[in-house]
PDB file of C-alpha atoms in Angstrom:
ATOM      1  CA  CYS H   1      11.714  20.265  11.595  1.00 96.00           C
ATOM      2  CA  GLY H   2      13.974  18.631   9.092  1.00 97.00           C
ATOM      3  CA  LEU H   3      15.700  15.390   8.178  1.00 97.00           C
ATOM      4  CA  THR H   4      19.353  14.652   7.557  1.00 98.00           C
ATOM      5  CA  SER H   5      20.362  12.610   4.528  1.00 97.00           C
ATOM      6  CA  SER H   6      20.592   9.587   6.860  1.00 97.00           C
ATOM      7  CA  GLY H   7      16.994  10.070   8.114  1.00 98.00           C
ATOM      8  CA  ALA H   8      17.707  11.576  11.552  1.00 98.00           C
ATOM      9  CA  ALA H   9      15.015  14.057  12.630  1.00 98.00           C
ATOM     10  CA  TYR H  10      15.848  17.477  14.070  1.00 98.00           C
ATOM     11  CA  CYS H  11      13.404  20.156  15.252  1.00 98.00           C
ATOM     12  CA  TRP H  12      13.677  23.695  16.651  1.00 97.00           C
ATOM     13  CA  GLY H  13      11.544  26.688  17.618  1.00 96.00           C
ATOM     14  CA  ASP H  14       8.462  26.912  19.830  1.00 96.00           C
ATOM     15  CA  ASN H  15       8.077  23.844  22.054  1.00 97.00           C
ATOM     16  CA  MET H  16       5.182  24.865  24.303  1.00 96.00           C
ATOM     17  CA  LEU H  17       3.142  21.870  23.085  1.00 96.00           C
ATOM     18  CA  LEU H  18       6.095  19.403  23.048  1.00 97.00           C
ATOM     19  CA  GLN H  19       6.200  19.418  19.229  1.00 96.00           C
ATOM     20  CA  ILE H  20      10.010  19.375  19.049  1.00 97.00           C
ATOM     21  CA  GLY H  21      10.198  15.810  20.380  1.00 98.00           C
ATOM     22  CA  ASP H  22      13.285  16.222  22.557  1.00 98.00           C
ATOM     23  CA  GLY H  23      11.586  15.185  25.823  1.00 98.00           C
ATOM     24  CA  THR H  24      11.165  18.777  27.047  1.00 98.00           C
ATOM     25  CA  ASN H  25       8.914  21.798  26.610  1.00 97.00           C
ATOM     26  CA  VAL H  26      11.911  24.153  26.230  1.00 98.00           C
ATOM     27  CA  ASP H  27      11.953  26.394  23.137  1.00 98.00           C
ATOM     28  CA  ARG H  28      15.013  25.709  20.951  1.00 98.00           C
ATOM     29  CA  LEU H  29      16.909  28.335  18.969  1.00 98.00           C
ATOM     30  CA  ALA H  30      18.902  25.704  17.067  1.00 98.00           C
ATOM     31  CA  PRO H  31      18.084  22.189  15.821  1.00 98.00           C
ATOM     32  CA  VAL H  32      17.980  19.391  18.428  1.00 98.00           C
ATOM     33  CA  THR H  33      17.711  15.667  17.832  1.00 98.00           C
ATOM     34  CA  VAL H  34      14.255  14.119  18.102  1.00 98.00           C
ATOM     35  CA  LEU H  35      14.372  11.344  20.711  1.00 98.00           C
ATOM     36  CA  GLY H  36      13.982   7.661  19.873  1.00 97.00           C
ATOM     37  CA  GLY H  37      16.806   6.992  17.438  1.00 97.00           C
ATOM     38  CA  LEU H  38      14.319   6.451  14.593  1.00 98.00           C
ATOM     39  CA  THR H  39      15.222   6.729  10.916  1.00 98.00           C
ATOM     40  CA  PHE H  40      12.583   8.716   9.043  1.00 98.00           C
ATOM     41  CA  GLN H  41      11.824   8.905   5.321  1.00 97.00           C
ATOM     42  CA  THR H  42       9.268  11.736   5.669  1.00 96.00           C
ATOM     43  CA  LEU H  43       8.416  14.299   8.335  1.00 96.00           C
ATOM     44  CA  LYS H  44       5.557  16.808   8.622  1.00 96.00           C
ATOM     45  CA  ALA H  45       5.113  19.468  11.309  1.00 94.00           C
ATOM     46  CA  ARG H  46       2.029  21.619  11.727  1.00 90.00           C
ATOM     47  CA  GLY H  47       0.963  23.733  14.658  1.00 78.00           C
ATOM     48  CA  GLY H  48       1.314  21.758  17.844  1.00 95.00           C
ATOM     49  CA  HIS H  49       2.310  18.323  16.580  1.00 97.00           C
ATOM     50  CA  THR H  50       4.731  16.540  14.289  1.00 98.00           C
ATOM     51  CA  CYS H  51       4.415  13.198  12.477  1.00 98.00           C
ATOM     52  CA  GLY H  52       6.801  11.139  10.413  1.00 98.00           C
ATOM     53  CA  VAL H  53       7.126   7.824   8.611  1.00 98.00           C
ATOM     54  CA  THR H  54      10.146   5.653   9.345  1.00 98.00           C
ATOM     55  CA  SER H  55      12.195   3.825   6.742  1.00 96.00           C
ATOM     56  CA  THR H  56      10.191   0.681   7.649  1.00 97.00           C
ATOM     57  CA  GLY H  57       6.794   2.375   7.059  1.00 98.00           C
ATOM     58  CA  GLU H  58       5.792   2.918  10.683  1.00 98.00           C
ATOM     59  CA  ALA H  59       4.186   6.257  11.543  1.00 98.00           C
ATOM     60  CA  TYR H  60       5.200   8.149  14.680  1.00 98.00           C
ATOM     61  CA  CYS H  61       3.823  11.413  16.059  1.00 98.00           C
ATOM     62  CA  TRP H  62       4.592  13.721  18.997  1.00 98.00           C
ATOM     63  CA  GLY H  63       3.416  16.984  20.563  1.00 98.00           C
ATOM     64  CA  GLU H  64      -0.106  18.185  21.281  1.00 98.00           C
ATOM     65  CA  ASN H  65      -2.739  15.454  21.376  1.00 98.00           C
ATOM     66  CA  ASP H  66      -5.982  17.084  22.578  1.00 97.00           C
ATOM     67  CA  GLY H  67      -7.981  15.591  19.699  1.00 97.00           C
ATOM     68  CA  GLY H  68      -6.115  12.285  19.452  1.00 98.00           C
ATOM     69  CA  GLN H  69      -4.005  13.556  16.527  1.00 98.00           C
ATOM     70  CA  LEU H  70      -0.971  11.498  17.579  1.00 98.00           C
ATOM     71  CA  GLY H  71      -2.856   8.260  16.841  1.00 98.00           C
ATOM     72  CA  ASP H  72      -1.594   6.422  19.923  1.00 98.00           C
ATOM     73  CA  GLY H  73      -5.040   5.680  21.366  1.00 98.00           C
ATOM     74  CA  THR H  74      -4.874   8.525  23.916  1.00 98.00           C
ATOM     75  CA  THR H  75      -5.338  12.279  24.191  1.00 98.00           C
ATOM     76  CA  THR H  76      -2.124  12.708  26.191  1.00 98.00           C
ATOM     77  CA  ASN H  77       0.470  15.181  24.892  1.00 98.00           C
ATOM     78  CA  ARG H  78       3.817  13.466  24.155  1.00 98.00           C
ATOM     79  CA  SER H  79       7.295  14.998  24.315  1.00 98.00           C
ATOM     80  CA  SER H  80       8.869  12.260  22.178  1.00 98.00           C
ATOM     81  CA  PRO H  81       7.674  10.093  19.268  1.00 98.00           C
ATOM     82  CA  VAL H  82       4.943   7.495  19.864  1.00 98.00           C
ATOM     83  CA  ALA H  83       3.835   4.881  17.349  1.00 98.00           C
ATOM     84  CA  VAL H  84       0.552   5.373  15.520  1.00 98.00           C
ATOM     85  CA  LEU H  85      -1.585   2.347  16.383  1.00 98.00           C
ATOM     86  CA  GLY H  86      -3.229  -0.015  13.922  1.00 97.00           C
ATOM     87  CA  GLY H  87      -0.348  -1.995  12.440  1.00 97.00           C
ATOM     88  CA  LEU H  88      -0.505  -0.053   9.167  1.00 98.00           C
ATOM     89  CA  SER H  89       2.454   0.516   6.861  1.00 98.00           C
ATOM     90  CA  PHE H  90       2.561   4.115   5.596  1.00 98.00           C
ATOM     91  CA  THR H  91       4.278   5.819   2.678  1.00 97.00           C
ATOM     92  CA  GLY H  92       3.482   9.336   3.910  1.00 97.00           C
ATOM     93  CA  VAL H  93       1.716  11.360   6.596  1.00 97.00           C
ATOM     94  CA  SER H  94       0.366  14.870   6.900  1.00 95.00           C
ATOM     95  CA  SER H  95      -0.393  16.930  10.003  1.00 91.00           C
ATOM     96  CA  GLY H  96      -3.518  19.085  10.143  1.00 90.00           C
ATOM     97  CA  ALA H  97      -4.663  21.581  12.765  1.00 90.00           C
ATOM     98  CA  SER H  98      -5.653  18.885  15.314  1.00 95.00           C
ATOM     99  CA  PHE H  99      -5.710  15.811  13.116  1.00 97.00           C
ATOM    100  CA  SER H 100      -3.355  13.715  10.997  1.00 98.00           C
ATOM    101  CA  CYS H 101      -3.709  11.608   7.870  1.00 98.00           C
ATOM    102  CA  GLY H 102      -1.550   8.980   6.257  1.00 98.00           C
ATOM    103  CA  VAL H 103      -1.388   7.020   3.009  1.00 98.00           C
ATOM    104  CA  THR H 104      -0.654   3.312   3.347  1.00 98.00           C
ATOM    105  CA  ASN H 105       1.207   1.046   0.937  1.00 95.00           C
ATOM    106  CA  ALA H 106      -2.196  -0.322  -0.257  1.00 94.00           C
ATOM    107  CA  PRO H 107      -2.658   2.710  -1.102  1.00 96.00           C
ATOM    108  CA  LEU H 108      -5.462   3.684   1.273  1.00 98.00           C
ATOM    109  CA  LEU H 109      -6.020   6.925   3.178  1.00 98.00           C
ATOM    110  CA  TYR H 110      -6.463   6.881   6.974  1.00 98.00           C
ATOM    111  CA  CYS H 111      -6.984   9.830   9.320  1.00 98.00           C
ATOM    112  CA  TRP H 112      -7.099  10.311  13.108  1.00 98.00           C
ATOM    113  CA  GLY H 113      -7.653  13.079  15.649  1.00 98.00           C
ATOM    114  CA  ASP H 114     -10.218  15.879  15.871  1.00 98.00           C
ATOM    115  CA  ASN H 115     -13.272  15.321  13.690  1.00 98.00           C
ATOM    116  CA  SER H 116     -15.537  18.168  14.814  1.00 97.00           C
ATOM    117  CA  LYS H 117     -15.914  19.359  11.214  1.00 96.00           C
ATOM    118  CA  GLY H 118     -15.780  15.916   9.565  1.00 97.00           C
ATOM    119  CA  GLN H 119     -12.092  16.242   8.670  1.00 96.00           C
ATOM    120  CA  LEU H 120     -11.393  12.506   9.164  1.00 98.00           C
ATOM    121  CA  GLY H 121     -13.629  11.692   6.203  1.00 97.00           C
ATOM    122  CA  ASP H 122     -15.245   8.657   7.844  1.00 97.00           C
ATOM    123  CA  GLY H 123     -18.801   9.978   7.650  1.00 97.00           C
ATOM    124  CA  SER H 124     -18.972  10.965  11.321  1.00 97.00           C
ATOM    125  CA  PHE H 125     -18.182  13.898  13.589  1.00 98.00           C
ATOM    126  CA  SER H 126     -16.552  11.675  16.224  1.00 98.00           C
ATOM    127  CA  ASN H 127     -12.910  12.154  17.167  1.00 98.00           C
ATOM    128  CA  SER H 128     -10.670   9.122  16.848  1.00 98.00           C
ATOM    129  CA  SER H 129      -7.343   8.625  18.630  1.00 98.00           C
ATOM    130  CA  VAL H 130      -6.500   5.762  16.246  1.00 98.00           C
ATOM    131  CA  PRO H 131      -6.501   5.699  12.431  1.00 98.00           C
ATOM    132  CA  VAL H 132      -9.864   5.321  10.666  1.00 98.00           C
ATOM    133  CA  LYS H 133     -10.196   4.615   6.966  1.00 98.00           C
ATOM    134  CA  VAL H 134     -11.544   7.467   4.864  1.00 98.00           C
ATOM    135  CA  ARG H 135     -14.892   6.461   3.330  1.00 97.00           C
ATOM    136  CA  GLY H 136     -15.341   5.660  -0.342  1.00 96.00           C
ATOM    137  CA  GLN H 137     -12.258   3.466  -0.659  1.00 94.00           C
ATOM    138  CA  PRO H 138     -12.114  -0.282  -1.269  1.00 90.00           C
TER     139      PRO H 138
END
């Protein structure tokens, strides 16, 4: 995936897990526009899902969601961007294997998704489909 200078998101390649964000599961040989008309400042794609931060600090994710890594309160795969819940304002996000993390304006680190190996950093092994604050922060 990539961003234009105006913040429009485009993705291409394998789309089996809906990670392109064009409303389909069709593989794309050339860049296609990510649905939603959002203006992104950052974008990260990894494996089966993609996340980005808009110019207003909202985080959106799309694609595979088996561990809750889209942060929308569900484990439903999404073929277009959905807002990460919690009302947080982010400066950046990162996509992991089945989890995601983001840094807020505070700056504080939050993570969501699969936590089977403790990757959310909240002191548990419980998955979370919404952002949880990483322990050890104010």
